[in-house]
CSV table of C-alpha atoms in Angstrom, one decimal:
chain,number,residue,atom,x,y,z
A,1,MET,CA,1.4,11.9,-5.6
A,2,HIS,CA,2.2,10.4,-2.2
A,3,SER,CA,1.7,6.8,-1.0
A,4,THR,CA,0.8,6.0,2.6
A,5,ARG,CA,1.9,2.8,4.4
A,6,ILE,CA,1.0,1.1,7.7
A,7,HIS,CA,2.5,3.1,10.6
A,8,LYS,CA,5.7,1.8,12.0
A,9,ARG,CA,4.1,1.3,15.4
A,10,VAL,CA,1.5,-1.1,13.9
A,11,ASP,CA,4.3,-2.8,11.9
A,12,GLN,CA,6.2,-3.4,15.2
A,13,MET,CA,3.1,-5.0,16.6
A,14,ILE,CA,2.8,-7.3,13.6
A,15,SER,CA,6.5,-8.2,13.9
A,16,PHE,CA,6.0,-9.0,17.6
A,17,PHE,CA,3.0,-11.2,16.8
A,18,ARG,CA,5.1,-13.2,14.3
A,19,ARG,CA,8.1,-13.3,16.6
A,20,ILE,CA,6.1,-15.0,19.4
A,21,GLY,CA,4.4,-17.3,16.9
A,22,ILE,CA,0.8,-16.3,17.1
A,23,TRP,CA,0.9,-14.9,13.6
A,24,HIS,CA,2.6,-16.9,10.9
A,25,GLY,CA,2.5,-14.7,7.8
A,26,GLU,CA,2.2,-17.8,5.6
A,27,ASP,CA,-0.6,-19.5,3.8
A,28,ARG,CA,-1.1,-22.1,6.5
A,29,PRO,CA,0.1,-22.2,10.1
A,30,THR,CA,2.2,-25.1,11.3
A,31,ALA,CA,1.0,-27.7,13.8
A,32,SER,CA,3.1,-26.1,16.6
A,33,GLN,CA,1.6,-22.6,15.8
A,34,LEU,CA,-1.9,-24.0,15.9
A,35,ARG,CA,-1.2,-25.6,19.3
A,36,LEU,CA,0.2,-22.3,20.6
A,37,LYS,CA,-2.9,-20.4,19.4
A,38,LEU,CA,-5.1,-23.0,21.1
A,39,PHE,CA,-3.1,-22.8,24.3
A,40,TYR,CA,-3.4,-19.0,24.5
A,41,CYS,CA,-7.2,-19.2,24.0
A,42,ILE,CA,-7.8,-22.0,26.5
A,43,TYR,CA,-5.3,-20.5,29.1
A,44,TYR,CA,-7.0,-17.1,29.0
A,45,LEU,CA,-10.4,-18.7,29.2
A,46,LEU,CA,-9.3,-20.2,32.5
A,47,PHE,CA,-8.8,-16.7,33.8
A,48,PHE,CA,-12.4,-15.8,32.9
A,49,THR,CA,-13.6,-19.0,34.5
A,50,SER,CA,-11.6,-18.4,37.8
A,51,LEU,CA,-13.1,-14.8,38.0
A,52,LEU,CA,-16.6,-16.0,37.3
A,53,ILE,CA,-16.5,-18.8,39.9
A,54,GLY,CA,-15.0,-16.4,42.4
A,55,ALA,CA,-17.9,-14.0,41.8
A,56,ILE,CA,-20.4,-16.7,42.4
A,57,THR,CA,-18.8,-18.3,45.4
A,58,ASP,CA,-17.7,-15.1,47.2
A,59,GLU,CA,-19.6,-14.4,50.4
A,60,THR,CA,-19.7,-10.6,50.2
A,61,VAL,CA,-21.9,-8.8,47.7
A,62,ASP,CA,-19.5,-6.0,47.2
A,63,GLU,CA,-16.6,-8.3,46.2
A,64,SER,CA,-19.0,-10.3,44.0
A,65,VAL,CA,-19.9,-7.2,42.1
A,66,PHE,CA,-16.3,-6.4,41.5
A,67,LEU,CA,-15.4,-9.9,40.5
A,68,ALA,CA,-18.4,-10.1,38.2
A,69,GLU,CA,-17.3,-6.9,36.5
A,70,THR,CA,-13.7,-8.3,36.1
A,71,SER,CA,-15.0,-11.5,34.7
A,72,ILE,CA,-17.0,-9.6,32.0
A,73,ILE,CA,-13.8,-7.7,31.1
A,74,ALA,CA,-12.0,-11.0,30.9
A,75,LEU,CA,-14.7,-12.4,28.6
A,76,VAL,CA,-14.5,-9.5,26.2
A,77,LEU,CA,-10.7,-9.7,26.2
A,78,THR,CA,-10.8,-13.4,25.6
A,79,ILE,CA,-12.9,-12.8,22.5
A,80,LYS,CA,-10.5,-10.1,21.3
A,81,ILE,CA,-7.6,-12.5,21.7
A,82,CYS,CA,-9.4,-15.2,19.8
A,83,ILE,CA,-10.1,-12.8,16.9
A,84,LEU,CA,-6.5,-11.7,16.9
A,85,LEU,CA,-5.2,-15.3,16.9
A,86,TRP,CA,-7.6,-16.8,14.4
A,87,LYS,CA,-8.4,-14.0,12.0
A,88,GLU,CA,-4.9,-13.0,11.0
A,89,LYS,CA,-5.5,-13.0,7.3
A,90,GLN,CA,-8.7,-10.8,7.5
A,91,ILE,CA,-7.0,-8.3,9.8
A,92,PHE,CA,-3.9,-8.0,7.7
A,93,ARG,CA,-6.0,-7.7,4.6
A,94,LEU,CA,-8.0,-4.9,6.1
A,95,LEU,CA,-4.9,-3.1,7.2
A,96,ASN,CA,-3.4,-3.2,3.7
A,97,ARG,CA,-6.7,-2.2,2.0
A,98,ILE,CA,-7.6,0.6,4.4
A,99,CYS,CA,-4.2,2.0,5.4
A,100,VAL,CA,-2.3,1.8,2.2
A,101,PHE,CA,-3.5,4.2,-0.5
A,102,SER,CA,-2.4,7.3,-2.6
A,103,ILE,CA,-2.8,10.9,-1.7
A,104,ARG,CA,-2.7,13.5,-4.5
A,105,ASN,CA,-1.1,16.7,-3.1
A,106,ASP,CA,1.1,17.9,-0.3
A,107,GLU,CA,-1.6,19.6,1.8
A,108,GLU,CA,-3.7,16.4,2.1
A,109,PHE,CA,-0.6,14.3,2.8
A,110,ALA,CA,0.6,16.8,5.6
A,111,PHE,CA,-2.9,16.7,7.1
A,112,PHE,CA,-2.9,12.9,7.1
A,113,ASN,CA,0.5,12.6,8.7
A,114,ASP,CA,-0.4,15.1,11.4
A,115,LYS,CA,-3.5,13.2,12.4
A,116,VAL,CA,-1.7,9.8,12.4
A,117,GLU,CA,1.2,11.2,14.6
A,118,LYS,CA,-1.3,12.6,17.1
A,119,PHE,CA,-2.9,9.2,17.3
A,120,ASN,CA,0.5,7.6,17.8
A,121,LYS,CA,1.2,9.9,20.7
A,122,PHE,CA,-2.1,8.8,22.3
A,123,VAL,CA,-1.2,5.1,21.7
A,124,ASN,CA,2.1,5.7,23.5
A,125,VAL,CA,0.2,7.1,26.5
A,126,PHE,CA,-2.2,4.2,26.4
A,127,ALA,CA,0.6,1.7,26.3
A,128,CYS,CA,2.4,3.3,29.3
A,129,ALA,CA,-0.9,3.4,31.3
A,130,THR,CA,-1.4,-0.3,30.5
A,131,ILE,CA,2.1,-1.2,31.5
A,132,VAL,CA,1.8,0.7,34.8
A,133,GLY,CA,-1.5,-0.9,35.5
A,134,THR,CA,-0.1,-4.4,34.9
A,135,LEU,CA,3.0,-3.8,37.0
A,136,GLY,CA,0.7,-2.4,39.7
A,137,CYS,CA,-1.3,-5.6,39.8
A,138,SER,CA,1.9,-7.6,39.9
A,139,VAL,CA,3.4,-5.6,42.8
A,140,PHE,CA,0.2,-5.4,44.8
A,141,PRO,CA,0.5,-8.8,46.5
A,142,PHE,CA,3.7,-7.7,48.2
A,143,ILE,CA,2.2,-4.4,49.6
A,144,GLY,CA,1.3,-4.8,53.3
A,145,ASN,CA,2.0,-7.5,55.8
A,146,LYS,CA,-0.2,-10.2,54.3
A,147,LYS,CA,0.3,-11.5,50.8
A,148,SER,CA,-2.9,-11.4,48.7
A,149,LEU,CA,-3.9,-11.1,45.1
A,150,ILE,CA,-5.7,-7.9,43.9
A,151,VAL,CA,-8.8,-10.0,43.0
A,152,ASP,CA,-10.2,-13.0,45.0
A,153,ILE,CA,-10.0,-15.5,42.1
A,154,ALA,CA,-11.1,-19.1,42.5
A,155,PHE,CA,-8.1,-21.4,42.3
A,156,PRO,CA,-7.7,-25.2,42.9
A,157,LEU,CA,-5.0,-24.5,45.5
A,158,ASP,CA,-5.6,-22.7,48.8
A,159,TRP,CA,-3.5,-19.7,47.9
A,160,LYS,CA,-4.6,-17.7,50.9
A,161,ASN,CA,-3.2,-20.1,53.5
A,162,SER,CA,-0.5,-22.0,51.5
A,163,GLU,CA,2.8,-20.5,50.5
A,164,ILE,CA,3.2,-22.8,47.5
A,165,GLY,CA,-0.5,-22.3,46.5
A,166,PHE,CA,0.1,-18.5,46.7
A,167,TRP,CA,3.1,-18.6,44.4
A,168,VAL,CA,1.3,-20.8,41.8
A,169,ALA,CA,-1.7,-18.6,41.9
A,170,TYR,CA,0.5,-15.5,41.6
A,171,ILE,CA,2.3,-16.9,38.5
A,172,PHE,CA,-1.1,-17.8,37.0
A,173,PHE,CA,-2.4,-14.3,37.6
A,174,THR,CA,0.7,-12.5,36.4
A,175,SER,CA,0.9,-14.6,33.2
A,176,GLU,CA,-2.7,-13.9,32.4
A,177,ASN,CA,-2.0,-10.2,32.8
A,178,ALA,CA,0.8,-10.6,30.3
A,179,ILE,CA,-1.5,-12.2,27.7
A,180,THR,CA,-3.9,-9.3,28.2
A,181,PHE,CA,-1.4,-7.2,26.2
A,182,LEU,CA,-2.5,-9.1,23.1
A,183,ALA,CA,-6.0,-7.9,23.6
A,184,MET,CA,-4.8,-4.3,24.2
A,185,ALA,CA,-2.7,-4.4,21.0
A,186,PHE,CA,-5.8,-5.6,19.1
A,187,SER,CA,-7.8,-2.7,20.5
A,188,VAL,CA,-5.1,-0.3,19.1
A,189,ILE,CA,-5.4,-2.0,15.7
A,190,VAL,CA,-9.2,-1.6,15.7
A,191,TRP,CA,-8.8,2.1,16.6
A,192,TYR,CA,-6.1,2.6,13.9
A,193,LEU,CA,-8.4,1.1,11.2
A,194,LEU,CA,-11.4,3.3,12.3
A,195,LEU,CA,-9.1,6.4,12.3
A,196,HIS,CA,-8.0,5.7,8.7
A,197,CYS,CA,-11.7,5.2,7.7
A,198,SER,CA,-12.5,8.7,8.9
A,199,LEU,CA,-9.3,10.2,7.5
A,200,ARG,CA,-9.9,8.8,4.1
A,201,TYR,CA,-13.3,10.5,4.0
A,202,LYS,CA,-11.7,13.8,5.0
A,203,ILE,CA,-9.0,13.4,2.4
A,204,LEU,CA,-11.7,12.5,-0.2
A,205,GLY,CA,-13.5,15.7,0.8
A,206,MET,CA,-10.4,17.8,0.2
A,207,GLU,CA,-9.9,16.1,-3.2
A,208,ILE,CA,-13.5,16.9,-4.2
A,209,ARG,CA,-13.1,20.5,-3.1
A,210,ASN,CA,-10.0,20.8,-5.4
A,211,MET,CA,-11.6,19.2,-8.5
A,212,GLY,CA,-10.5,20.8,-11.7
A,213,ARG,CA,-8.0,23.2,-10.1
A,214,ILE,CA,-4.6,23.3,-11.8
A,215,ARG,CA,-1.8,22.0,-9.5
A,216,SER,CA,0.8,24.2,-11.0
A,217,GLY,CA,-0.5,27.4,-9.3
A,218,GLY,CA,-2.1,28.8,-12.4
A,219,LYS,CA,1.1,29.3,-14.4
A,220,VAL,CA,-0.1,27.0,-17.1
A,221,LYS,CA,-2.8,28.5,-19.3
A,222,MET,CA,-5.4,26.1,-20.6
A,223,LEU,CA,-8.4,26.3,-22.8
A,224,GLU,CA,-11.8,26.4,-21.1
A,225,LYS,CA,-12.7,23.1,-22.8
A,226,GLU,CA,-9.6,21.4,-21.4
A,227,GLN,CA,-10.4,22.7,-17.9
A,228,HIS,CA,-13.9,21.3,-18.1
A,229,ALA,CA,-12.5,18.0,-19.2
A,230,ILE,CA,-10.1,17.9,-16.2
A,231,PHE,CA,-12.9,18.8,-13.8
A,232,TYR,CA,-15.0,16.0,-15.3
A,233,GLN,CA,-12.2,13.5,-15.0
A,234,ASP,CA,-11.7,14.5,-11.3
A,235,LEU,CA,-15.4,14.1,-10.7
A,236,VAL,CA,-15.4,10.6,-12.1
A,237,VAL,CA,-12.4,9.7,-10.0
A,238,SER,CA,-14.1,11.1,-6.9
A,239,ILE,CA,-17.3,9.2,-7.5
A,240,GLU,CA,-15.4,5.9,-8.0
A,241,GLY,CA,-13.2,6.7,-4.9
A,242,HIS,CA,-16.3,7.3,-2.8
A,243,LEU,CA,-18.0,4.0,-3.9
A,244,HIS,CA,-14.7,2.2,-3.2
A,245,LEU,CA,-14.4,3.7,0.2
A,246,ARG,CA,-17.9,2.9,1.2
A,247,GLY,CA,-17.3,-0.7,0.3
A,248,LEU,CA,-14.1,-0.8,2.3
A,249,ILE,CA,-15.7,0.7,5.4
A,250,GLY,CA,-18.6,-1.8,4.9
A,251,GLU,CA,-16.0,-4.6,5.2
A,252,VAL,CA,-14.7,-3.1,8.5
A,253,GLU,CA,-18.3,-2.8,9.8
A,254,ASP,CA,-19.1,-6.4,8.9
A,255,PHE,CA,-15.8,-7.7,10.5
A,256,PHE,CA,-16.1,-5.9,13.8
A,257,SER,CA,-19.9,-5.7,14.1
A,258,LYS,CA,-20.3,-8.6,16.6
A,259,LEU,CA,-17.3,-7.4,18.7
A,260,PHE,CA,-18.7,-3.9,18.9
A,261,LEU,CA,-22.2,-5.3,19.8
A,262,LEU,CA,-20.6,-7.3,22.6
A,263,GLN,CA,-18.8,-4.2,23.9
A,264,PHE,CA,-22.1,-2.2,23.8
A,265,ALA,CA,-23.9,-5.0,25.7
A,266,THR,CA,-21.2,-5.3,28.4
A,267,SER,CA,-19.9,-1.8,28.7
A,268,GLY,CA,-23.0,-0.5,30.5
A,269,ILE,CA,-22.9,-3.2,33.1
A,270,CYS,CA,-19.1,-2.8,33.7
A,271,ILE,CA,-19.4,1.0,34.0
A,272,CYS,CA,-22.2,0.5,36.5
A,273,CYS,CA,-20.2,-1.9,38.6
A,274,SER,CA,-17.2,0.4,38.5
A,275,ILE,CA,-19.3,3.3,39.8
A,276,TYR,CA,-20.7,1.0,42.5
A,277,CYS,CA,-17.2,0.1,43.7
A,278,LEU,CA,-16.1,3.7,43.8
A,279,ALA,CA,-19.3,5.1,45.3
A,280,PHE,CA,-19.5,2.6,48.2
A,281,ASP,CA,-15.7,2.4,48.6
A,282,ILE,CA,-15.6,-1.4,48.8
A,283,SER,CA,-11.7,-1.3,48.8
A,284,ASP,CA,-9.6,-2.1,51.8
A,285,ASN,CA,-6.7,0.1,50.9
A,286,SER,CA,-5.6,2.9,48.4
A,287,ALA,CA,-4.1,0.4,46.0
A,288,GLU,CA,-7.5,-1.3,45.4
A,289,ARG,CA,-9.1,2.1,45.0
A,290,ILE,CA,-6.6,2.9,42.2
A,291,VAL,CA,-7.6,-0.4,40.5
A,292,HIS,CA,-11.3,0.6,40.6
A,293,VAL,CA,-10.5,4.0,39.2
A,294,TYR,CA,-8.4,2.4,36.4
A,295,THR,CA,-11.1,-0.1,35.5
A,296,PHE,CA,-13.7,2.7,35.4
A,297,PHE,CA,-11.6,4.8,33.0
A,298,PHE,CA,-10.7,1.7,31.0
A,299,HIS,CA,-14.4,1.0,30.3
A,300,ILE,CA,-15.1,4.6,29.4
A,301,ALA,CA,-12.1,4.7,27.1
A,302,GLU,CA,-12.8,1.4,25.3
A,303,LEU,CA,-16.4,2.5,24.6
A,304,PHE,CA,-15.5,6.1,23.8
A,305,MET,CA,-12.8,5.3,21.3
A,306,ILE,CA,-14.9,3.2,19.0
A,307,THR,CA,-17.9,5.5,19.2
A,308,TYR,CA,-15.7,8.6,18.7
A,309,PHE,CA,-14.1,7.2,15.5
A,310,GLY,CA,-17.5,6.0,14.3
A,311,ASN,CA,-18.8,9.5,14.9
A,312,GLU,CA,-15.9,10.9,13.0
A,313,ILE,CA,-16.7,8.6,10.0
A,314,MET,CA,-20.3,9.9,10.0
A,315,GLN,CA,-19.2,13.6,10.3
A,316,SER,CA,-16.5,13.2,7.6
A,317,SER,CA,-18.9,11.6,5.1
A,318,CYS,CA,-21.6,14.2,5.9
A,319,GLY,CA,-19.2,17.0,5.0
A,320,LEU,CA,-18.6,15.6,1.5
A,321,THR,CA,-21.7,17.5,0.2
A,322,TYR,CA,-20.3,20.8,1.3
A,323,SER,CA,-16.9,20.0,-0.3
A,324,LEU,CA,-18.6,19.1,-3.6
A,325,PHE,CA,-20.3,22.5,-3.8
A,326,GLU,CA,-17.1,24.3,-2.7
A,327,SER,CA,-15.5,23.1,-5.9
A,328,GLU,CA,-15.4,25.1,-9.1
A,329,TRP,CA,-18.6,23.6,-10.4
A,330,VAL,CA,-20.0,27.0,-11.5
A,331,GLY,CA,-19.5,27.4,-15.2
A,332,GLN,CA,-19.2,23.7,-15.9
A,333,PRO,CA,-21.2,22.2,-18.8
A,334,HIS,CA,-24.8,21.4,-18.2
A,335,SER,CA,-24.1,17.6,-18.4
A,336,THR,CA,-21.4,17.9,-15.7
A,337,GLN,CA,-23.6,20.0,-13.4
A,338,LYS,CA,-26.3,17.4,-13.7
A,339,CYS,CA,-23.8,14.7,-12.6
A,340,ILE,CA,-22.8,17.0,-9.7
A,341,ILE,CA,-26.4,17.4,-8.5
A,342,ILE,CA,-27.0,13.7,-8.6
A,343,PHE,CA,-23.7,13.0,-6.8
A,344,GLY,CA,-24.6,15.7,-4.2
A,345,GLU,CA,-28.0,14.0,-3.5
A,346,TYR,CA,-26.2,10.7,-3.1
A,347,LEU,CA,-23.7,12.3,-0.7
A,348,LYS,CA,-26.5,13.5,1.6
A,349,ARG,CA,-26.7,10.0,3.0
A,350,SER,CA,-24.0,10.2,5.6
A,351,HIS,CA,-22.2,6.9,6.3
A,352,VAL,CA,-23.3,5.7,9.7
A,353,MET,CA,-21.8,2.3,10.9
A,354,LEU,CA,-24.7,0.3,12.3
A,355,ILE,CA,-23.8,-2.3,14.9
A,356,GLY,CA,-26.2,-5.3,14.9
A,357,LYS,CA,-28.2,-3.4,12.3
A,358,LEU,CA,-29.7,-1.4,15.2
A,359,TYR,CA,-27.1,0.7,17.1
A,360,PRO,CA,-25.2,3.5,15.3
A,361,LEU,CA,-21.5,3.7,16.2
A,362,THR,CA,-21.7,7.4,17.2
A,363,LEU,CA,-21.2,9.5,20.4
A,364,GLU,CA,-25.0,9.5,20.8
A,365,THR,CA,-24.9,5.8,21.5
A,366,PHE,CA,-22.0,6.4,23.9
A,367,THR,CA,-24.1,8.9,25.8
A,368,ARG,CA,-27.1,6.5,25.9
A,369,ILE,CA,-24.9,3.7,27.3
A,370,LEU,CA,-23.6,6.0,30.0
A,371,LYS,CA,-27.2,7.0,31.0
A,372,SER,CA,-28.2,3.3,31.1
A,373,SER,CA,-25.2,2.6,33.3
A,374,TYR,CA,-26.3,5.3,35.7
A,375,SER,CA,-29.9,3.9,35.8
A,376,LEU,CA,-28.5,0.4,36.6
A,377,PHE,CA,-26.3,2.0,39.4
A,378,ASN,CA,-29.4,3.6,40.9
A,379,ILE,CA,-31.1,0.2,41.0
A,380,LEU,CA,-28.1,-1.4,42.7
A,381,LYS,CA,-27.9,1.5,45.2
A,382,ASN,CA,-31.6,1.2,46.1
A,383,THR,CA,-31.2,-2.6,46.6
A,384,LYS,CA,-28.2,-2.1,48.8
A,385,GLN,CA,-30.0,0.5,50.9
A,386,LEU,CA,-33.0,-1.8,51.4
A,387,LYS,CA,-30.7,-4.5,52.8
């Protein structure tokens, strides 16, 4: 028997959140912690406001499209930051309930560790890409002869013609980018939870496949009646484990449903705007082109990750039926076989996470959103050509 725990990378994130004061780890936050949380929310909301006003007031259509896309990103990130700040107990409870559990044998434990370590390597690459992107945005104003921010944000001071105004706007923009790391960390936590949901279904399938098999390698001789009793006990444990797991994943679905629905609603528009910026090359230099490429892949990755793990949950739950009939069910008593057939019929219903009770969290939805983005791009292209 092995026990899993929250990965050290996620533990480091939690420790960081508590160190900077946004998570308190106590029953009730102090007044200073509440003020700090409120400050983060309002301050980042100002970033969304500046981008939105910049998109409305900008004279060029191309720049307005880019600013509109960036403001939508900022809106989604603002909501993620708010959830991270104000839903600490629920997030920590889900992490403990989903990610801390027992695994029976070495094979399943090795499989689990391998998948989690592969995910950890991906997170490291994602973190490096985020850091490089943030540093690039911070260094961009000093590339070239004229100082300018990478996005034409609306700001109370005339940062384009005033040295003081530029530095104030630069500090504002850079600090907002720093807060963005909170939203990125929250995305990693979401992916981590979805990964464990899919892995727990796969491990459950391995346990169902091994029902009734003696762990000692066959060295211990047992009466047929005792073997049947062990198989039946394993079957009962598997049924209870399946019901418990469906309930846990249902909690994850309920908690993130509105956030995923928002991502579905905004991802298509943002991907369309990114394609527009790249297709018509609205950038003035190579640094801006890199930003457009980064935002394009960012939207794709954000949408792909949640739909990929949702698809893995569906596929893993769908495979439980095959695992059940790969077990040593032949030769079991009639009453046990009857339970197996009923359980098998129940397992035929694969677990599909429905977002907004309409949209399945699968790769098919990912493909549909990409197609809708391309359709929106064609509309924008035809409108631009008419002008």
